[in-house]
Each structure stands twice: as structure tokens, then as C-alpha cells.
Amino acid sequence: MRILLVCVVSCLCIASSVAQTGSGAGSNTQEINAQNANNVCRIYFSTPKPGMGQQYEAGRIKHMQFHRAQKDTWTWTTFAIETGDNAGTYVTSSCGHAWKDFDEWEARMGKADTADGATNLSPYVQGGRNGFYVYRSDMSLAPANQPPAPMTAVTIFVLHPGAGPDFIAAVKKVNEALNKQPDWPKTSGWLQLVNGGEGPTFVLLNSRKNWADFAPLSKTTADVLNEAYGKEMSDQIQKTIRDCTAQQFTEAAAYRADLGYAPGK
């Protein structure tokens, strides 16, 4: 379903100029890996069979009761996607982990968790997938592992092969400008898909209190970039992001505290 575009030579020149400016773009791989070492998420996407949304939710509640009975030490958070092509899908995740943590959890919980899911969830699910994502603290305005917001505005970027470094450098330049705006909400975060789907894929999450909070701000991102860098550099940064992106789509997700689990609660 990817819409393939052709990156022209000018894109490469612009991306190079962006990558060579700004301290954030110069971070090396070792530093980035260290910063995000405990930011790995396992994320499950589940779409109920038609007419079985209520049964799925009841099964999800039972499955979370299983986690409670097993004294699971991980927190599991569920959102329901309300708009876009994935509307009706539920997203359940556990974040804030190192890679080795998944081996320990699998040894302790894996077989029992799969068996309980087969009983309480699978009969009501028509499709699903799961993947590993890393919360990119080096690309985000909000710290990792924030309490879930009532709603989240989600923007998914599927990039052209090899476009990741230029895209990341451009995003960091945007963040440098936004960080200088005292009234700009610092609630956005970036996830990067590392296993389990088409890539390179980056997901921008913006916290929202309610639907009214989706209203436009007094300034656009382009306005802020123009003020920070001048129109020429602003246009270059925005063009880099556009030219690196093969596909972009948006959706809104509502937090479902009743379908989650936290240790000790």
C-alpha cells in the first residue's frame, strides 16, 4: 500500500545541509542507543470481529485479571483507535524495557499468557499483529514513560528505504525550534518501529486532553521554523521531511484505563 515517490537530488543536498547543522543531529549511534536503552515497547494491535467489540473488551478485562493473578510486574496500557482506517482496533502495549527484559518475561509469563489469550481474546479477534518499537527520547519533546493522556493524536510516517538518518536530523531541527517556544506544549514523542512491520516507520504521538484539545495552536510548526531559522532553512527542513516520507496517515486514540493493568492496582 506504500505510495512510492522519487527523491530528487535536491532532497539529498538539503538533507545534508540539515544534518550538518544543530547539535542534536550530531549524536552518534552509541550515545543514542545508551539514551534509549530502556525505552523498548512491545505493542499489540487487535481488531475484533464485526459485532464482537463488547465481547472482546470483556475478554481483555479477563486477560488483565490474569496478569493481576500472576502478579505480573509489567504495566499494560490499552488505547482504542477512533478514527482512520484502523478505527475499531485496540492497541495494548508495555513500555520502558531493555531488550533482555523480554527474555525474562517470556520465561516467566509467556506460555501461560498465550494460553489465557487464546481463551479470552482469540475467539473475538478477526486480525492482529504485534511489534517492537523504541521510544526515541533523542527525538521527543516529552520524556519516556509518561502517564497516558486521555487521548492521543497519532501520525505515522512510513519512509523511503535509507531515508531514516535525514528524517531524524530534520525532526531534531524542528524540536530545537519548538523547545525555544515557551508556550508550545512539550507533550510529543516519537516511536520507531524496529521489528514487526514495514519500515522505516516512525510514529509521532501528541497527547490531548479531549477533542477540544485538537484545535489548532496560535502558531503552526512552519511559523515557528520560520521564526527560528528564516524561511529558506524552514522550507528546506520541511521539504526534507516530505521527500523522505513515502506515506503518512493520522488517527486518534482514546485511553481505556478499564482495559489495562498496572502492578499493585
Tab-separated table of C-alpha atoms in Angstrom:
chain	number	residue	atom	x	y	z
A	1	MET	CA	0.000	0.000	0.000
A	2	ARG	CA	3.024	2.202	0.028
A	3	ILE	CA	2.947	5.090	-2.421
A	4	LEU	CA	6.443	5.273	-3.877
A	5	LEU	CA	7.844	8.689	-4.635
A	6	VAL	CA	11.145	9.646	-6.245
A	7	CYS	CA	13.654	11.547	-4.065
A	8	VAL	CA	15.364	14.071	-6.272
A	9	VAL	CA	18.986	15.144	-5.983
A	10	SER	CA	17.993	18.425	-4.370
A	11	CYS	CA	16.482	16.466	-1.468
A	12	LEU	CA	19.852	14.868	-0.793
A	13	CYS	CA	21.584	18.238	-0.816
A	14	ILE	CA	19.009	19.746	1.531
A	15	ALA	CA	19.125	16.750	3.870
A	16	SER	CA	22.892	17.040	4.008
A	17	SER	CA	22.710	20.700	4.971
A	18	VAL	CA	20.175	19.907	7.706
A	19	ALA	CA	22.266	17.029	9.063
A	20	GLN	CA	25.325	19.231	9.331
A	21	THR	CA	23.575	21.820	11.492
A	22	GLY	CA	22.395	21.526	15.063
A	23	SER	CA	23.827	19.641	17.991
A	24	GLY	CA	21.023	17.063	18.139
A	25	ALA	CA	21.760	15.741	14.659
A	26	GLY	CA	25.372	15.026	15.564
A	27	SER	CA	24.692	12.399	18.248
A	28	ASN	CA	26.475	9.163	17.470
A	29	THR	CA	24.898	5.715	17.479
A	30	GLN	CA	26.422	4.684	20.798
A	31	GLU	CA	25.034	7.758	22.568
A	32	ILE	CA	21.571	7.286	21.054
A	33	ASN	CA	21.487	3.586	21.984
A	34	ALA	CA	22.511	4.410	25.568
A	35	GLN	CA	19.838	7.103	25.853
A	36	ASN	CA	17.124	4.731	24.634
A	37	ALA	CA	18.424	1.504	26.206
A	38	ASN	CA	15.364	1.117	28.455
A	39	ASN	CA	12.782	2.533	26.055
A	40	VAL	CA	11.694	-0.623	24.231
A	41	CYS	CA	7.946	-1.276	23.844
A	42	ARG	CA	6.019	-4.400	22.848
A	43	ILE	CA	2.825	-3.262	21.145
A	44	TYR	CA	-0.140	-5.465	20.176
A	45	PHE	CA	-2.841	-4.419	17.700
A	46	SER	CA	-6.149	-6.336	17.883
A	47	THR	CA	-9.202	-5.867	15.658
A	48	PRO	CA	-12.401	-7.523	16.948
A	49	LYS	CA	-14.668	-9.493	14.663
A	50	PRO	CA	-17.680	-7.475	13.405
A	51	GLY	CA	-20.227	-7.049	16.170
A	52	MET	CA	-17.941	-8.517	18.834
A	53	GLY	CA	-16.425	-5.356	20.299
A	54	GLN	CA	-18.155	-5.851	23.650
A	55	GLN	CA	-17.099	-9.485	23.852
A	56	TYR	CA	-13.523	-8.508	23.036
A	57	GLU	CA	-13.498	-5.847	25.773
A	58	ALA	CA	-14.886	-8.326	28.300
A	59	GLY	CA	-12.185	-10.784	27.257
A	60	ARG	CA	-9.493	-8.124	27.548
A	61	ILE	CA	-10.657	-7.354	31.104
A	62	LYS	CA	-10.456	-11.059	31.966
A	63	HIS	CA	-6.993	-11.241	30.430
A	64	MET	CA	-5.822	-8.323	32.551
A	65	GLN	CA	-7.240	-10.101	35.601
A	66	PHE	CA	-4.969	-12.997	34.613
A	67	HIS	CA	-1.981	-10.621	34.692
A	68	ARG	CA	-3.069	-9.495	38.148
A	69	ALA	CA	-3.437	-13.077	39.379
A	70	GLN	CA	0.038	-13.892	38.034
A	71	LYS	CA	1.442	-10.816	39.813
A	72	ASP	CA	2.883	-9.558	36.541
A	73	THR	CA	5.456	-6.840	37.205
A	74	TRP	CA	4.845	-5.096	33.856
A	75	THR	CA	2.321	-2.353	33.157
A	76	TRP	CA	-0.011	-2.886	30.170
A	77	THR	CA	-1.822	0.087	28.646
A	78	THR	CA	-4.703	-0.081	26.166
A	79	PHE	CA	-5.961	2.542	23.709
A	80	ALA	CA	-8.882	2.298	21.265
A	81	ILE	CA	-8.334	3.804	17.819
A	82	GLU	CA	-11.317	6.005	16.984
A	83	THR	CA	-10.523	7.491	13.565
A	84	GLY	CA	-8.852	6.488	10.317
A	85	ASP	CA	-8.521	3.160	8.524
A	86	ASN	CA	-7.721	1.393	11.812
A	87	ALA	CA	-10.779	2.664	13.699
A	88	GLY	CA	-12.117	-0.083	15.956
A	89	THR	CA	-8.677	-1.567	16.599
A	90	TYR	CA	-7.314	-1.794	20.147
A	91	VAL	CA	-3.662	-1.107	20.943
A	92	THR	CA	-2.142	-2.698	24.043
A	93	SER	CA	1.458	-2.020	24.986
A	94	SER	CA	4.089	-2.373	27.642
A	95	CYS	CA	6.990	0.089	27.507
A	96	GLY	CA	10.090	1.090	29.421
A	97	HIS	CA	12.033	-2.127	28.925
A	98	ALA	CA	15.516	-3.235	27.929
A	99	TRP	CA	15.750	-5.929	25.282
A	100	LYS	CA	16.845	-8.570	27.802
A	101	ASP	CA	13.668	-7.962	29.817
A	102	PHE	CA	11.614	-9.708	27.138
A	103	ASP	CA	13.533	-12.953	27.614
A	104	GLU	CA	12.864	-12.866	31.356
A	105	TRP	CA	9.159	-12.085	30.858
A	106	GLU	CA	8.751	-14.792	28.228
A	107	ALA	CA	10.318	-17.398	30.512
A	108	ARG	CA	8.111	-16.336	33.424
A	109	MET	CA	4.808	-15.477	31.717
A	110	GLY	CA	4.924	-16.458	28.049
A	111	LYS	CA	3.188	-19.844	27.843
A	112	ALA	CA	0.517	-19.024	30.394
A	113	ASP	CA	-0.137	-15.635	28.777
A	114	THR	CA	-0.561	-17.219	25.337
A	115	ALA	CA	-2.946	-19.827	26.714
A	116	ASP	CA	-5.098	-17.267	28.509
A	117	GLY	CA	-5.156	-15.034	25.436
A	118	ALA	CA	-6.326	-17.983	23.318
A	119	THR	CA	-9.251	-18.453	25.709
A	120	ASN	CA	-10.288	-14.881	26.445
A	121	LEU	CA	-9.233	-12.901	23.350
A	122	SER	CA	-8.705	-15.020	20.234
A	123	PRO	CA	-12.357	-16.095	19.788
A	124	TYR	CA	-13.362	-12.454	19.290
A	125	VAL	CA	-10.448	-11.216	17.152
A	126	GLN	CA	-10.505	-11.195	13.354
A	127	GLY	CA	-6.978	-9.875	12.908
A	128	GLY	CA	-3.985	-8.589	14.788
A	129	ARG	CA	-0.281	-8.006	14.778
A	130	ASN	CA	2.442	-7.012	17.195
A	131	GLY	CA	5.828	-5.407	17.009
A	132	PHE	CA	8.718	-3.913	18.915
A	133	TYR	CA	9.099	-0.146	18.991
A	134	VAL	CA	11.682	2.097	20.648
A	135	TYR	CA	10.670	5.381	22.211
A	136	ARG	CA	13.207	7.819	20.759
A	137	SER	CA	13.945	10.155	23.654
A	138	ASP	CA	16.533	11.891	21.480
A	139	MET	CA	13.766	12.873	19.034
A	140	SER	CA	10.996	13.643	21.543
A	141	LEU	CA	9.884	16.711	23.462
A	142	ALA	CA	8.262	14.615	26.208
A	143	PRO	CA	10.241	12.231	28.447
A	144	ALA	CA	9.671	8.495	28.120
A	145	ASN	CA	7.124	6.617	30.260
A	146	GLN	CA	4.726	9.490	30.846
A	147	PRO	CA	1.279	8.668	32.314
A	148	PRO	CA	-1.161	8.017	29.458
A	149	ALA	CA	-3.145	11.026	28.268
A	150	PRO	CA	-6.938	10.751	27.800
A	151	MET	CA	-6.425	10.939	24.041
A	152	THR	CA	-3.531	10.798	21.613
A	153	ALA	CA	-3.142	12.294	18.142
A	154	VAL	CA	-1.134	9.783	16.127
A	155	THR	CA	0.789	10.494	12.917
A	156	ILE	CA	2.521	7.567	11.203
A	157	PHE	CA	5.387	8.177	8.785
A	158	VAL	CA	6.490	5.334	6.504
A	159	LEU	CA	9.776	6.420	4.953
A	160	HIS	CA	11.643	5.572	1.791
A	161	PRO	CA	14.386	2.983	2.296
A	162	GLY	CA	17.523	4.655	3.619
A	163	ALA	CA	15.759	7.929	4.458
A	164	GLY	CA	15.881	7.459	8.245
A	165	PRO	CA	19.028	9.484	9.054
A	166	ASP	CA	17.895	12.543	7.071
A	167	PHE	CA	14.391	12.335	8.536
A	168	ILE	CA	15.740	12.104	12.100
A	169	ALA	CA	18.073	15.057	11.566
A	170	ALA	CA	15.200	17.185	10.266
A	171	VAL	CA	12.938	16.228	13.189
A	172	LYS	CA	15.671	17.230	15.635
A	173	LYS	CA	15.960	20.626	13.960
A	174	VAL	CA	12.202	21.052	14.354
A	175	ASN	CA	12.472	20.146	18.042
A	176	GLU	CA	15.243	22.681	18.613
A	177	ALA	CA	12.929	25.397	17.342
A	178	LEU	CA	9.879	24.165	19.286
A	179	ASN	CA	11.865	23.922	22.525
A	180	LYS	CA	12.566	27.652	22.339
A	181	GLN	CA	8.831	28.415	22.326
A	182	PRO	CA	7.745	28.796	25.976
A	183	ASP	CA	4.069	28.319	25.178
A	184	TRP	CA	4.477	25.326	22.870
A	185	PRO	CA	3.185	22.118	24.540
A	186	LYS	CA	6.082	19.743	25.185
A	187	THR	CA	3.899	16.639	25.024
A	188	SER	CA	5.031	14.979	21.806
A	189	GLY	CA	7.044	11.784	21.498
A	190	TRP	CA	8.408	9.588	18.731
A	191	LEU	CA	8.342	5.807	18.404
A	192	GLN	CA	10.485	3.942	15.878
A	193	LEU	CA	9.419	0.516	14.650
A	194	VAL	CA	12.382	-1.850	14.939
A	195	ASN	CA	10.720	-5.216	14.287
A	196	GLY	CA	7.304	-6.354	13.168
A	197	GLY	CA	6.213	-4.391	10.113
A	198	GLU	CA	7.071	-2.213	7.146
A	199	GLY	CA	9.928	0.170	7.740
A	200	PRO	CA	11.496	2.570	8.205
A	201	THR	CA	8.421	3.628	10.198
A	202	PHE	CA	8.219	6.419	12.784
A	203	VAL	CA	5.156	7.276	14.869
A	204	LEU	CA	4.557	10.758	16.290
A	205	LEU	CA	2.377	10.802	19.417
A	206	ASN	CA	0.820	14.032	20.689
A	207	SER	CA	-1.067	13.987	23.992
A	208	ARG	CA	-4.554	15.508	24.065
A	209	LYS	CA	-6.926	16.177	26.969
A	210	ASN	CA	-10.083	15.881	24.846
A	211	TRP	CA	-11.399	16.606	21.343
A	212	ALA	CA	-11.289	20.354	22.002
A	213	ASP	CA	-7.532	19.976	22.529
A	214	PHE	CA	-7.200	19.009	18.852
A	215	ALA	CA	-7.916	22.642	17.864
A	216	PRO	CA	-5.012	24.385	16.075
A	217	LEU	CA	-2.490	26.349	18.110
A	218	SER	CA	-1.953	30.044	17.549
A	219	LYS	CA	1.201	29.193	15.588
A	220	THR	CA	1.907	26.372	13.169
A	221	THR	CA	5.132	24.398	13.162
A	222	ALA	CA	6.029	26.202	9.940
A	223	ASP	CA	5.568	29.567	11.696
A	224	VAL	CA	7.947	28.503	14.468
A	225	LEU	CA	10.531	27.256	11.977
A	226	ASN	CA	10.335	30.497	10.017
A	227	GLU	CA	10.974	32.485	13.195
A	228	ALA	CA	13.847	30.259	14.320
A	229	TYR	CA	15.718	29.700	11.065
A	230	GLY	CA	14.301	32.036	8.428
A	231	LYS	CA	12.062	30.988	5.576
A	232	GLU	CA	14.758	29.418	3.387
A	233	MET	CA	16.036	26.990	6.024
A	234	SER	CA	12.482	26.405	7.262
A	235	ASP	CA	11.415	25.382	3.772
A	236	GLN	CA	14.459	23.096	3.493
A	237	ILE	CA	13.661	21.282	6.740
A	238	GLN	CA	10.018	20.781	5.777
A	239	LYS	CA	10.981	19.609	2.292
A	240	THR	CA	13.406	17.069	3.734
A	241	ILE	CA	10.620	15.576	5.846
A	242	ARG	CA	8.237	15.499	2.876
A	243	ASP	CA	10.760	13.972	0.492
A	244	CYS	CA	11.837	11.309	2.969
A	245	THR	CA	8.224	10.237	3.553
A	246	ALA	CA	6.639	7.612	1.310
A	247	GLN	CA	3.328	7.512	3.184
A	248	GLN	CA	1.779	9.484	6.041
A	249	PHE	CA	-1.522	8.980	7.812
A	250	THR	CA	-3.205	10.047	11.023
A	251	GLU	CA	-5.561	8.656	13.631
A	252	ALA	CA	-6.858	9.451	17.108
A	253	ALA	CA	-6.744	7.024	20.031
A	254	ALA	CA	-8.655	7.107	23.331
A	255	TYR	CA	-7.118	5.770	26.538
A	256	ARG	CA	-9.045	2.841	28.026
A	257	ALA	CA	-7.965	2.531	31.645
A	258	ASP	CA	-10.523	-0.259	32.156
A	259	LEU	CA	-8.714	-2.437	29.627
A	260	GLY	CA	-5.246	-2.085	31.132
A	261	TYR	CA	-3.236	-3.365	34.050
A	262	ALA	CA	-0.682	-1.879	36.447
A	263	PRO	CA	1.107	-3.831	39.202
A	264	GLY	CA	-0.322	-3.250	42.653
A	265	LYS	CA	-3.588	-1.739	41.386
